[in-house]
Amino acid sequence: MNLSFFDQFMSPHLMGIPLILLSLLLPTLLLPAPNNRWITNRLSTLQLWLLNMTTKQLMTPLNKKAHKWAMVLTSLMTMLLMINLLGLLPYTFTPTTQLSMNMALAFPLWLATLLTGLRNQPSISIGHLLPEGTPTPLIPALILIETTSLLIRPLALGVRLTANLTAGHLLIQLISTAVMALLPIMPMVSILTAVILFLLTILEIAVAMIQAYVFVLLLSLYLQENI
């Protein structure tokens, strides 16, 4: 029973072929294809409005040099949002519960922001490792601390997304198992537990959206420091 709780986080296979790539490509099927009624379609209009609002929220703190990242950050947030939400459906697999995938997204993008700062303003980027006005005896220790905090940023991005989604999926499975186990012996308690499960599902929908936004927002803040 304990092992079965974690079976949902195993990458599905079909005839020895991993289906995680199919899970990543599936959300793109939900995006409406361009046609003659693309602008007048209500779904497309709502989608464009959400993308416009998200892009504005992400790009407002950044200067014009960083606006070239708008397509990358908006596309990343759209992909994470749809993957997280689709993973809440029954009998589905959530790729963002895999730390390897989240690190594969976080590390290259974090490294790109870091290299951008080192190329455009190397002195300012290196100066972030030593706060202004630091006493001389504390300089070596602070440089080590700031360097460590800089290097663990991609790990923090990946672990945060993985831990929040994994914890939510485990809670939903545990409570749903309790609902089915209590239904024959204590129906009223089972109904109350089902109400809690419904409220938790609503909370997890919010968490799925918030975590996608936080992941991209932190990347934009890292970009702001280096541009």
Short mmCIF file of C-alpha atoms in Angstrom, two decimals, residues 41-212:
data_model
loop_
_atom_site.label_atom_id
_atom_site.label_comp_id
_atom_site.label_asym_id
_atom_site.label_seq_id
_atom_site.Cartn_x
_atom_site.Cartn_y
_atom_site.Cartn_z
CA ASN A 41 -13.17 32.96 -31.38
CA ARG A 42 -13.98 33.45 -27.69
CA LEU A 43 -11.51 30.81 -26.53
CA SER A 44 -8.69 32.38 -28.55
CA THR A 45 -9.65 35.85 -27.33
CA LEU A 46 -9.54 34.67 -23.70
CA GLN A 47 -6.22 32.94 -24.31
CA LEU A 48 -4.69 36.04 -25.90
CA TRP A 49 -5.97 38.19 -23.04
CA LEU A 50 -4.40 35.90 -20.44
CA LEU A 51 -1.10 35.77 -22.33
CA ASN A 52 -1.07 39.54 -22.68
CA MET A 53 -1.78 40.06 -18.98
CA THR A 54 0.87 37.51 -17.96
CA THR A 55 3.49 39.03 -20.26
CA LYS A 56 2.74 42.50 -18.91
CA GLN A 57 3.11 41.30 -15.31
CA LEU A 58 6.44 39.61 -16.05
CA MET A 59 7.96 42.31 -18.25
CA THR A 60 6.89 45.45 -16.33
CA PRO A 61 9.79 45.33 -13.79
CA LEU A 62 12.35 44.68 -16.56
CA ASN A 63 13.97 47.16 -18.89
CA LYS A 64 13.64 47.08 -22.67
CA LYS A 65 16.73 44.89 -23.12
CA ALA A 66 15.01 42.09 -21.23
CA HIS A 67 11.82 42.25 -23.30
CA LYS A 68 13.38 39.89 -25.85
CA TRP A 69 12.87 37.18 -23.19
CA ALA A 70 9.10 37.72 -23.23
CA MET A 71 8.40 34.86 -25.65
CA VAL A 72 10.58 32.41 -23.73
CA LEU A 73 9.15 33.22 -20.30
CA THR A 74 5.53 33.36 -21.46
CA SER A 75 5.83 30.07 -23.36
CA LEU A 76 7.48 28.43 -20.34
CA MET A 77 4.73 29.59 -18.01
CA THR A 78 2.02 28.40 -20.42
CA MET A 79 3.63 24.97 -20.68
CA LEU A 80 4.09 24.60 -16.90
CA LEU A 81 0.56 25.83 -16.21
CA MET A 82 -1.09 23.38 -18.59
CA ILE A 83 1.07 20.44 -17.48
CA ASN A 84 0.34 21.15 -13.80
CA LEU A 85 -3.41 21.45 -14.37
CA LEU A 86 -3.67 18.39 -16.61
CA GLY A 87 -1.77 16.40 -13.96
CA LEU A 88 -4.68 16.87 -11.56
CA LEU A 89 -6.98 14.82 -13.78
CA PRO A 90 -7.46 11.15 -12.86
CA TYR A 91 -5.22 8.55 -14.52
CA THR A 92 -2.77 11.16 -15.77
CA PHE A 93 0.95 11.67 -15.31
CA THR A 94 2.49 14.98 -14.22
CA PRO A 95 5.99 15.45 -15.68
CA THR A 96 6.66 18.39 -13.37
CA THR A 97 6.71 16.05 -10.37
CA GLN A 98 10.02 14.74 -11.72
CA LEU A 99 13.01 16.63 -10.28
CA SER A 100 15.10 15.74 -13.32
CA MET A 101 12.72 17.54 -15.67
CA ASN A 102 12.40 20.60 -13.46
CA MET A 103 16.16 20.84 -13.16
CA ALA A 104 16.46 20.48 -16.92
CA LEU A 105 14.23 23.55 -17.21
CA ALA A 106 15.70 25.56 -14.35
CA PHE A 107 19.45 25.09 -14.84
CA PRO A 108 19.81 26.18 -18.50
CA LEU A 109 17.56 29.21 -18.05
CA TRP A 110 19.33 30.27 -14.84
CA LEU A 111 22.69 29.81 -16.55
CA ALA A 112 21.48 31.89 -19.51
CA THR A 113 20.54 34.78 -17.21
CA LEU A 114 23.91 34.51 -15.43
CA LEU A 115 25.92 34.47 -18.66
CA THR A 116 23.87 37.39 -19.98
CA GLY A 117 24.89 39.45 -16.96
CA LEU A 118 28.53 38.43 -17.20
CA ARG A 119 28.59 39.41 -20.87
CA ASN A 120 26.73 42.73 -20.64
CA GLN A 121 27.87 44.04 -17.24
CA PRO A 122 30.59 41.79 -15.77
CA SER A 123 31.66 44.16 -12.99
CA ILE A 124 28.12 44.64 -11.67
CA SER A 125 27.32 40.92 -11.87
CA ILE A 126 30.47 39.97 -9.97
CA GLY A 127 29.83 42.84 -7.54
CA HIS A 128 26.64 41.09 -6.39
CA LEU A 129 28.87 38.57 -4.61
CA LEU A 130 30.11 41.23 -2.20
CA PRO A 131 27.59 43.68 -0.65
CA GLU A 132 28.73 47.29 -0.41
CA GLY A 133 30.16 48.36 2.93
CA THR A 134 31.17 44.87 4.06
CA PRO A 135 33.85 44.85 6.81
CA THR A 136 37.19 43.56 5.58
CA PRO A 137 37.38 40.50 7.91
CA LEU A 138 33.98 39.28 6.63
CA ILE A 139 34.77 39.59 2.92
CA PRO A 140 35.95 35.96 2.35
CA ALA A 141 33.01 34.49 4.27
CA LEU A 142 30.44 36.68 2.50
CA ILE A 143 31.85 35.87 -0.91
CA LEU A 144 31.51 32.14 -0.14
CA ILE A 145 27.96 32.62 1.17
CA GLU A 146 26.84 34.72 -1.80
CA THR A 147 28.45 32.32 -4.27
CA THR A 148 26.68 29.37 -2.63
CA SER A 149 23.34 31.19 -2.67
CA LEU A 150 23.88 31.98 -6.35
CA LEU A 151 24.73 28.41 -7.28
CA ILE A 152 21.76 26.85 -5.45
CA ARG A 153 19.22 29.02 -7.27
CA PRO A 154 18.46 26.46 -10.00
CA LEU A 155 18.24 23.71 -7.38
CA ALA A 156 15.79 25.81 -5.38
CA LEU A 157 13.68 26.41 -8.49
CA GLY A 158 13.48 22.72 -9.35
CA VAL A 159 12.97 21.45 -5.80
CA ARG A 160 10.27 24.04 -5.03
CA LEU A 161 8.17 23.06 -8.03
CA THR A 162 8.70 19.33 -7.48
CA ALA A 163 8.00 19.39 -3.73
CA ASN A 164 4.81 21.45 -3.93
CA LEU A 165 3.25 19.36 -6.69
CA THR A 166 4.35 16.05 -5.17
CA ALA A 167 2.96 16.96 -1.74
CA GLY A 168 -0.36 17.97 -3.25
CA HIS A 169 -0.72 14.80 -5.29
CA LEU A 170 0.12 12.65 -2.26
CA LEU A 171 -2.45 14.45 -0.08
CA ILE A 172 -5.15 14.01 -2.70
CA GLN A 173 -4.40 10.30 -3.03
CA LEU A 174 -4.25 9.75 0.73
CA ILE A 175 -7.56 11.51 1.38
CA SER A 176 -9.28 9.83 -1.57
CA THR A 177 -8.10 6.46 -0.24
CA ALA A 178 -9.55 7.36 3.17
CA VAL A 179 -12.88 8.30 1.55
CA MET A 180 -13.20 4.92 -0.16
CA ALA A 181 -12.08 3.04 2.96
CA LEU A 182 -14.54 4.83 5.28
CA LEU A 183 -17.55 4.69 2.97
CA PRO A 184 -18.78 1.17 3.95
CA ILE A 185 -18.23 1.56 7.71
CA MET A 186 -18.75 5.30 8.45
CA PRO A 187 -20.68 6.97 5.62
CA MET A 188 -21.03 10.37 7.32
CA VAL A 189 -17.33 10.59 8.07
CA SER A 190 -16.62 9.56 4.49
CA ILE A 191 -18.87 12.35 3.18
CA LEU A 192 -17.11 14.93 5.35
CA THR A 193 -13.76 13.61 4.15
CA ALA A 194 -14.99 13.91 0.56
CA VAL A 195 -15.84 17.57 1.18
CA ILE A 196 -12.31 18.10 2.47
CA LEU A 197 -11.02 16.33 -0.64
CA PHE A 198 -13.04 18.69 -2.85
CA LEU A 199 -11.65 21.75 -1.07
CA LEU A 200 -8.14 20.33 -1.29
CA THR A 201 -8.57 19.80 -5.03
CA ILE A 202 -9.54 23.45 -5.44
CA LEU A 203 -6.47 24.40 -3.41
CA GLU A 204 -4.26 22.22 -5.61
CA ILE A 205 -5.61 23.91 -8.73
CA ALA A 206 -4.54 27.22 -7.23
CA VAL A 207 -1.16 25.76 -6.24
CA ALA A 208 -0.61 24.44 -9.77
CA MET A 209 -1.19 27.91 -11.22
CA ILE A 210 0.80 29.72 -8.54
CA GLN A 211 3.82 27.42 -8.84
CA ALA A 212 3.98 27.91 -12.60
#
